[in-house]
Amino acid sequence: MGSVWWVVCEVATRVGARNIRPAGRVVRAASPHVRTHPGRRHREEVTRMSSTVELTKENFDQTVLDNDFVLIDFWATWCGPCRQFAPVYEQAAEENPDLVFGKVDTEAQPELAAAFGIQSIPTLMIVRDRVAVFAQPGALPESALTDVIGQARELDMDEVRKSIEEQQAAPDGQ
């Protein structure tokens, strides 16, 4: 499957495509803009956009905490490539009803975009068990998105967590 790209993605953590390193370095940066909300939110409180969930600073943390596998599309209405990617992302959401497909409108949610260091849109991020296992800017074609979802499904998260622990235990942090 090639090298695994991951970073720790805990609640109130900033993750951006520029910060991702091939398996070997954990990047963590706390963000004051994304806060944990006490209590459990009911899934009905999350706004649905067709087969996708509208993610906001109010529901982002709980969505990631409550779900083992979340795909996140950072987008904006004025973005041409975002509009081209939207039907591909929507189709993937319909074909994978067991996964959560979220969308962050970077214009309406600048705090989330800033917290994750989003500098280019669209950016796709995949979070499994609160670990970002994929983040990449650019509109993916259908076949590439299907492949990325398949690779993320096949990841052994115990191995990923073990690798994270080893990296955190390394004396120089690398």
Backbone as JSON, one array per atom type, in Angstrom:
{
  "sequence": "MGSVWWVVCEVATRVGARNIRPAGRVVRAASPHVRTHPGRRHREEVTRMSSTVELTKENFDQTVLDNDFVLIDFWATWCGPCRQFAPVYEQAAEENPDLVFGKVDTEAQPELAAAFGIQSIPTLMIVRDRVAVFAQPGALPESALTDVIGQARELDMDEVRKSIEEQQAAPDGQ",
  "N": [[0.82, -1.19, 0.0], [2.15, 1.14, 0.15], [3.68, 4.09, 1.62], [2.36, 5.16, 4.74], [0.5, 7.97, 5.55], [0.06, 10.09, 8.24], [-1.2, 11.95, 11.02], [-1.54, 12.97, 14.39], [-4.81, 13.56, 15.33], [-6.48, 14.87, 17.41], [-9.26, 16.12, 19.32], [-9.48, 19.62, 19.2], [-7.08, 20.0, 17.86], [-4.74, 21.07, 15.47], [-4.48, 20.34, 12.09], [-2.9, 20.24, 9.05], [-2.44, 20.16, 5.49], [0.14, 20.97, 4.88], [1.48, 20.28, 7.15], [1.6, 17.56, 7.31], [3.5, 14.64, 7.43], [5.33, 11.93, 5.94], [4.89, 8.68, 7.34], [6.36, 8.79, 10.35], [6.63, 11.16, 11.71], [4.95, 12.93, 14.13], [2.65, 15.49, 14.21], [1.54, 18.05, 16.2], [-0.57, 20.59, 17.21], [-2.09, 22.74, 19.28], [-5.23, 24.39, 19.09], [-6.86, 27.39, 19.75], [-9.25, 27.93, 18.62], [-10.96, 25.81, 18.13], [-13.09, 24.14, 20.1], [-13.82, 21.76, 22.68], [-17.01, 20.5, 23.25], [-19.08, 20.08, 26.02], [-20.88, 17.13, 26.99], [-22.95, 14.78, 25.16], [-23.87, 15.0, 21.78], [-26.81, 14.64, 19.91], [-27.2, 12.74, 16.98], [-29.16, 13.72, 15.31], [-29.0, 16.45, 15.57], [-27.06, 17.31, 13.86], [-26.57, 18.98, 10.87], [-27.75, 17.84, 7.82], [-26.53, 17.54, 4.55], [-27.72, 16.5, 1.85], [-26.27, 13.47, 1.31], [-24.28, 14.06, 2.97], [-22.7, 15.61, 5.86], [-23.01, 18.77, 7.29], [-20.33, 20.33, 8.64], [-19.49, 22.22, 11.46], [-17.96, 24.65, 13.67], [-19.29, 24.19, 15.97], [-20.23, 21.5, 15.89], [-18.16, 19.89, 15.02], [-16.09, 18.64, 16.67], [-17.6, 16.77, 18.18], [-18.66, 15.19, 16.16], [-16.36, 13.96, 15.1], [-15.53, 12.6, 17.4], [-17.67, 10.86, 17.87], [-17.71, 9.11, 15.74], [-16.04, 6.53, 13.98], [-14.86, 6.74, 11.48], [-14.36, 9.31, 9.42], [-14.79, 11.38, 6.68], [-13.65, 14.43, 5.42], [-14.44, 17.26, 3.65], [-13.04, 20.19, 2.81], [-14.19, 23.17, 1.61], [-15.48, 25.8, -0.58], [-18.08, 27.99, -1.74], [-17.47, 29.63, -3.94], [-15.43, 28.35, -5.22], [-14.25, 26.83, -8.04], [-12.98, 24.19, -8.59], [-13.92, 22.94, -6.28], [-16.66, 22.84, -6.71], [-16.64, 21.1, -8.88], [-15.69, 18.79, -7.66], [-17.68, 18.2, -5.83], [-20.0, 16.55, -6.77], [-18.7, 14.09, -7.09], [-17.8, 13.53, -4.51], [-20.27, 13.45, -3.2], [-21.44, 11.23, -4.49], [-19.69, 9.22, -3.61], [-20.33, 9.31, -0.91], [-22.94, 8.35, -0.95], [-22.42, 5.76, -1.83], [-21.05, 4.7, 0.27], [-22.5, 4.29, 2.87], [-21.93, 3.63, 5.48], [-19.96, 5.24, 6.41], [-19.03, 8.52, 7.63], [-19.49, 11.43, 5.89], [-18.33, 14.53, 5.81], [-18.66, 18.1, 5.36], [-16.9, 21.1, 5.28], [-17.52, 24.37, 5.04], [-15.36, 26.69, 4.16], [-15.58, 29.43, 4.09], [-17.79, 30.05, 5.69], [-16.96, 28.87, 8.02], [-14.4, 29.92, 9.08], [-12.77, 29.6, 11.32], [-12.44, 26.83, 11.67], [-11.14, 26.2, 9.27], [-8.79, 27.67, 9.62], [-7.82, 26.48, 11.97], [-7.11, 23.99, 11.05], [-5.19, 24.61, 9.26], [-5.81, 25.02, 6.57], [-4.99, 25.84, 3.37], [-5.47, 25.62, 0.76], [-8.13, 24.85, -1.38], [-10.31, 22.51, -3.0], [-9.76, 20.59, 0.0], [-9.23, 17.36, 1.06], [-9.72, 15.36, 3.88], [-9.17, 12.47, 5.83], [-10.28, 10.95, 8.7], [-9.64, 8.51, 11.02], [-10.56, 6.89, 13.9], [-9.94, 9.19, 15.41], [-7.52, 9.91, 14.33], [-5.85, 11.53, 11.83], [-5.53, 10.16, 8.82], [-5.17, 10.75, 6.24], [-4.66, 13.56, 4.21], [-5.12, 15.91, 1.77], [-4.8, 18.47, -0.61], [-6.82, 19.45, -3.43], [-8.98, 18.41, -6.1], [-10.14, 15.21, -6.26], [-10.39, 12.62, -8.7], [-13.11, 10.3, -9.3], [-12.21, 7.57, -9.25], [-9.77, 7.77, -7.87], [-10.62, 8.77, -5.38], [-12.2, 6.63, -4.51], [-10.18, 4.7, -4.3], [-8.55, 5.84, -2.27], [-10.34, 5.81, -0.11], [-10.67, 3.05, 0.14], [-8.02, 2.28, 0.82], [-7.78, 3.62, 3.28], [-9.72, 2.28, 4.73], [-8.52, -0.22, 4.94], [-6.38, 0.17, 6.63], [-4.47, -0.81, 9.45], [-5.33, 0.12, 12.41], [-4.3, -0.3, 14.94], [-1.61, -0.72, 14.41], [-1.01, 1.81, 13.37], [-1.45, 3.45, 15.63], [0.52, 2.35, 17.28], [2.82, 3.08, 15.87], [2.59, 5.84, 16.11], [2.93, 6.12, 18.89], [5.58, 5.2, 19.11], [6.91, 7.2, 17.67], [6.36, 9.42, 19.26], [7.73, 8.7, 21.52], [10.34, 8.82, 20.73], [13.48, 10.39, 21.24], [14.18, 12.8, 19.87], [11.81, 13.52, 18.73], [11.3, 12.78, 16.13]],
  "CA": [[0.0, 0.0, 0.0], [3.01, 2.32, 0.16], [3.86, 4.71, 2.92], [1.16, 5.64, 5.39], [0.61, 9.35, 5.99], [-0.85, 10.3, 9.36], [-0.86, 12.86, 12.1], [-2.51, 12.87, 15.47], [-5.9, 14.5, 15.11], [-7.37, 14.86, 18.55], [-10.11, 17.29, 19.41], [-8.73, 20.85, 19.44], [-5.76, 19.85, 17.27], [-4.65, 21.62, 14.12], [-3.84, 19.46, 11.13], [-2.98, 20.82, 7.71], [-1.7, 19.41, 4.48], [1.55, 21.35, 4.95], [2.06, 19.7, 8.36], [1.63, 16.11, 7.24], [4.79, 14.05, 7.08], [5.21, 10.49, 5.78], [5.01, 7.93, 8.6], [7.6, 9.04, 11.03], [6.61, 12.38, 12.5], [3.64, 13.34, 14.61], [2.55, 16.94, 14.29], [0.44, 18.43, 17.08], [-0.6, 22.01, 17.53], [-3.39, 23.07, 19.85], [-5.88, 25.55, 18.51], [-7.86, 27.97, 20.63], [-10.47, 28.18, 17.86], [-11.82, 24.64, 18.12], [-13.25, 23.77, 21.5], [-14.62, 20.59, 23.0], [-18.29, 20.86, 23.82], [-19.47, 19.05, 26.98], [-22.1, 16.37, 26.71], [-23.09, 14.11, 23.87], [-24.85, 15.58, 20.87], [-27.56, 13.63, 19.16], [-26.91, 12.79, 15.56], [-30.19, 14.51, 14.64], [-28.65, 17.86, 15.63], [-26.11, 17.6, 12.8], [-27.26, 19.35, 9.64], [-27.44, 16.97, 6.69], [-26.5, 18.12, 3.21], [-27.87, 15.3, 1.05], [-25.65, 12.33, 1.99], [-23.14, 14.56, 3.73], [-22.98, 16.36, 7.07], [-22.38, 20.08, 7.36], [-19.54, 20.42, 9.86], [-19.27, 23.57, 11.95], [-17.15, 24.63, 14.89], [-20.14, 23.68, 17.05], [-20.46, 20.05, 15.86], [-17.01, 19.18, 14.48], [-15.46, 17.77, 17.65], [-18.48, 15.66, 18.54], [-18.77, 14.31, 14.99], [-15.14, 13.15, 15.04], [-15.51, 11.73, 18.58], [-18.75, 9.87, 17.81], [-17.62, 8.26, 14.55], [-14.72, 5.94, 13.79], [-14.35, 6.99, 10.13], [-14.97, 10.55, 8.94], [-14.15, 12.07, 5.57], [-13.95, 15.86, 5.55], [-14.17, 18.06, 2.45], [-12.96, 21.62, 3.05], [-14.62, 23.73, 0.34], [-16.15, 27.11, -0.59], [-19.03, 28.09, -2.86], [-16.87, 30.32, -5.08], [-14.31, 27.53, -5.7], [-14.58, 25.99, -9.19], [-12.64, 22.79, -8.36], [-14.79, 22.42, -5.23], [-17.94, 22.52, -7.35], [-16.42, 19.92, -9.7], [-15.48, 17.65, -6.77], [-18.89, 17.96, -5.04], [-20.77, 15.36, -7.15], [-17.86, 12.9, -6.86], [-17.85, 13.33, -3.06], [-21.66, 13.07, -2.9], [-21.61, 9.86, -4.96], [-18.95, 8.36, -2.68], [-21.11, 9.27, 0.33], [-24.07, 7.45, -1.2], [-21.9, 4.4, -1.99], [-20.43, 4.28, 1.54], [-23.37, 4.82, 3.92], [-21.4, 3.3, 6.8], [-18.98, 6.26, 6.75], [-19.54, 9.88, 7.73], [-18.91, 12.36, 4.92], [-18.59, 15.88, 6.27], [-18.22, 19.21, 4.52], [-16.63, 22.34, 6.01], [-17.5, 25.56, 4.2], [-14.26, 27.48, 4.74], [-16.02, 30.82, 4.21], [-18.7, 30.12, 6.84], [-16.26, 28.32, 9.18], [-12.98, 30.25, 8.97], [-12.04, 29.1, 12.49], [-12.04, 25.45, 11.38], [-10.13, 26.22, 8.21], [-7.54, 28.14, 10.23], [-7.37, 25.48, 12.94], [-6.52, 22.88, 10.33], [-4.17, 25.12, 8.36], [-6.23, 24.83, 5.19], [-4.51, 26.93, 2.54], [-5.9, 25.35, -0.6], [-9.36, 24.07, -1.41], [-10.77, 21.64, -1.92], [-8.83, 19.7, 0.71], [-9.89, 16.18, 1.61], [-9.07, 14.76, 5.03], [-9.83, 11.28, 6.36], [-9.96, 10.74, 10.11], [-10.06, 7.22, 11.58], [-10.27, 6.78, 15.34], [-9.36, 10.49, 15.79], [-6.2, 10.06, 13.72], [-5.94, 11.91, 10.42], [-4.71, 9.21, 8.06], [-5.01, 11.27, 4.88], [-5.05, 14.96, 3.98], [-4.52, 16.33, 0.51], [-5.58, 19.44, -1.38], [-7.08, 19.12, -4.83], [-10.17, 17.62, -6.41], [-9.8, 13.85, -6.69], [-11.35, 11.93, -9.58], [-13.87, 9.24, -8.62], [-11.4, 6.36, -9.03], [-8.78, 8.06, -6.82], [-11.33, 8.85, -4.11], [-12.55, 5.25, -4.15], [-8.94, 4.05, -3.88], [-8.13, 6.39, -0.98], [-11.26, 5.28, 0.9], [-10.31, 1.64, 0.33], [-6.76, 2.2, 1.58], [-8.04, 4.04, 4.66], [-10.47, 1.18, 5.37], [-7.62, -1.35, 5.16], [-5.34, 0.47, 7.62], [-4.49, -1.44, 10.76], [-5.22, 1.28, 13.3], [-3.41, -0.66, 16.06], [-0.26, -0.43, 13.91], [-0.87, 3.27, 13.26], [-1.28, 3.96, 17.0], [1.83, 1.9, 17.75], [3.78, 3.93, 15.2], [2.49, 7.17, 16.74], [3.59, 6.01, 20.2], [7.03, 5.1, 18.89], [7.39, 8.51, 17.26], [6.29, 10.31, 20.41], [8.75, 8.27, 22.49], [11.68, 9.11, 20.18], [14.06, 11.53, 21.95], [14.18, 14.03, 19.08], [10.47, 13.76, 18.2], [11.19, 12.44, 14.71]],
  "C": [[0.87, 1.25, 0.0], [3.11, 2.91, 1.54], [2.53, 5.24, 3.45], [1.41, 7.06, 5.86], [-0.39, 9.56, 7.1], [-0.33, 11.4, 10.27], [-1.9, 12.66, 13.19], [-3.57, 13.93, 15.24], [-6.88, 14.39, 16.26], [-8.22, 16.11, 18.52], [-9.23, 18.48, 19.8], [-7.3, 20.72, 18.95], [-5.79, 20.41, 15.86], [-3.89, 20.65, 13.24], [-3.98, 20.11, 9.77], [-2.12, 20.05, 6.75], [-0.21, 19.74, 4.53], [2.23, 20.7, 6.15], [2.21, 18.19, 8.29], [2.98, 15.64, 6.76], [4.57, 12.54, 6.87], [5.53, 9.81, 7.1], [6.36, 8.15, 9.25], [7.59, 10.29, 11.88], [5.18, 12.73, 12.86], [3.65, 14.85, 14.75], [1.33, 17.27, 15.15], [0.54, 19.92, 17.34], [-1.99, 22.35, 18.03], [-3.94, 24.33, 19.21], [-6.9, 26.11, 19.48], [-9.21, 28.15, 19.93], [-11.45, 27.01, 17.86], [-11.91, 24.14, 19.55], [-14.11, 22.53, 21.65], [-15.91, 21.06, 23.65], [-18.72, 19.75, 24.78], [-20.76, 18.36, 26.55], [-22.11, 15.76, 25.33], [-24.13, 14.84, 23.03], [-25.56, 14.44, 20.16], [-27.29, 13.82, 17.69], [-27.93, 13.64, 14.8], [-29.86, 16.0, 14.64], [-27.68, 18.27, 14.52], [-26.88, 17.88, 11.52], [-26.81, 18.46, 8.5], [-27.51, 17.76, 5.39], [-26.54, 16.93, 2.26], [-27.32, 14.13, 1.83], [-24.49, 12.76, 2.87], [-23.62, 15.37, 4.93], [-22.29, 17.71, 6.99], [-21.66, 20.17, 8.7], [-19.28, 21.89, 10.19], [-18.39, 23.49, 13.18], [-17.97, 24.11, 16.07], [-20.28, 22.16, 17.05], [-19.25, 19.24, 15.41], [-16.44, 18.17, 15.47], [-16.31, 16.55, 17.95], [-18.62, 14.68, 17.38], [-17.55, 13.4, 14.9], [-15.08, 12.18, 16.22], [-16.51, 10.58, 18.45], [-18.63, 8.88, 16.67], [-16.19, 7.79, 14.34], [-14.07, 6.32, 12.46], [-15.08, 8.2, 9.56], [-14.13, 11.1, 7.79], [-14.59, 13.52, 5.65], [-13.5, 16.57, 4.27], [-14.2, 19.53, 2.86], [-13.19, 22.3, 1.71], [-15.15, 25.16, 0.51], [-17.02, 27.21, -1.83], [-18.42, 28.72, -4.1], [-15.79, 29.49, -5.79], [-14.76, 26.6, -6.83], [-14.22, 24.52, -9.0], [-13.49, 22.15, -7.26], [-16.14, 22.01, -5.82], [-17.8, 21.28, -8.24], [-16.29, 18.66, -8.84], [-16.76, 17.25, -6.03], [-19.69, 16.73, -5.48], [-20.0, 14.06, -6.94], [-17.92, 12.53, -5.37], [-19.24, 12.85, -2.63], [-21.92, 11.62, -3.31], [-20.9, 8.88, -4.02], [-19.69, 8.23, -1.35], [-22.29, 8.3, 0.19], [-23.61, 6.0, -1.3], [-21.3, 3.85, -0.71], [-21.27, 4.8, 2.71], [-22.89, 4.52, 5.34], [-20.37, 4.33, 7.28], [-19.65, 7.62, 6.87], [-18.77, 10.75, 6.75], [-19.31, 13.76, 5.36], [-18.05, 16.91, 5.3], [-18.04, 20.43, 5.42], [-16.55, 23.46, 4.99], [-16.49, 26.52, 4.81], [-14.62, 28.97, 4.86], [-16.91, 31.0, 5.43], [-18.02, 29.68, 8.13], [-14.77, 28.63, 9.11], [-12.14, 29.75, 10.15], [-11.57, 27.67, 12.25], [-10.97, 25.41, 10.31], [-8.79, 26.65, 8.77], [-6.97, 27.1, 11.19], [-6.68, 24.31, 12.26], [-5.51, 23.34, 9.29], [-4.52, 24.96, 6.9], [-5.83, 26.06, 4.38], [-4.95, 26.78, 1.09], [-7.17, 24.52, -0.53], [-9.65, 23.64, -2.83], [-9.6, 20.9, -1.27], [-9.66, 18.58, 1.3], [-9.06, 15.65, 2.76], [-9.87, 13.53, 5.44], [-9.33, 11.08, 7.78], [-10.52, 9.38, 10.53], [-9.63, 7.18, 13.04], [-9.51, 8.0, 15.83], [-7.92, 10.64, 15.34], [-6.41, 10.41, 12.25], [-4.97, 11.01, 9.65], [-4.48, 9.68, 6.63], [-5.43, 12.73, 4.89], [-4.33, 15.42, 2.73], [-5.41, 17.37, -0.16], [-5.77, 18.96, -2.81], [-8.3, 18.24, -4.99], [-9.73, 16.26, -6.93], [-10.83, 13.33, -7.69], [-11.99, 10.78, -8.81], [-13.01, 8.03, -8.3], [-10.37, 6.58, -7.92], [-9.44, 8.15, -5.45], [-11.72, 7.46, -3.62], [-11.32, 4.51, -3.64], [-8.49, 4.54, -2.51], [-9.03, 5.87, 0.14], [-10.93, 3.82, 1.19], [-9.03, 1.48, 1.13], [-6.96, 2.6, 3.04], [-8.81, 2.96, 5.42], [-9.52, 0.04, 5.77], [-6.54, -1.08, 6.21], [-5.56, -0.31, 8.91], [-4.26, -0.33, 11.78], [-4.39, 0.96, 14.54], [-1.96, -0.38, 15.65], [-0.01, 1.07, 13.81], [-0.64, 3.86, 14.64], [0.07, 3.56, 17.57], [2.93, 2.78, 17.14], [3.78, 5.34, 15.79], [3.2, 7.15, 18.09], [5.1, 5.95, 20.08], [7.61, 6.45, 18.51], [7.39, 9.5, 18.42], [7.34, 9.97, 21.44], [10.17, 8.57, 22.02], [12.22, 10.38, 20.84], [14.03, 12.84, 21.18], [12.83, 14.35, 18.46], [10.31, 13.43, 16.75], [11.17, 10.97, 14.5]]
}
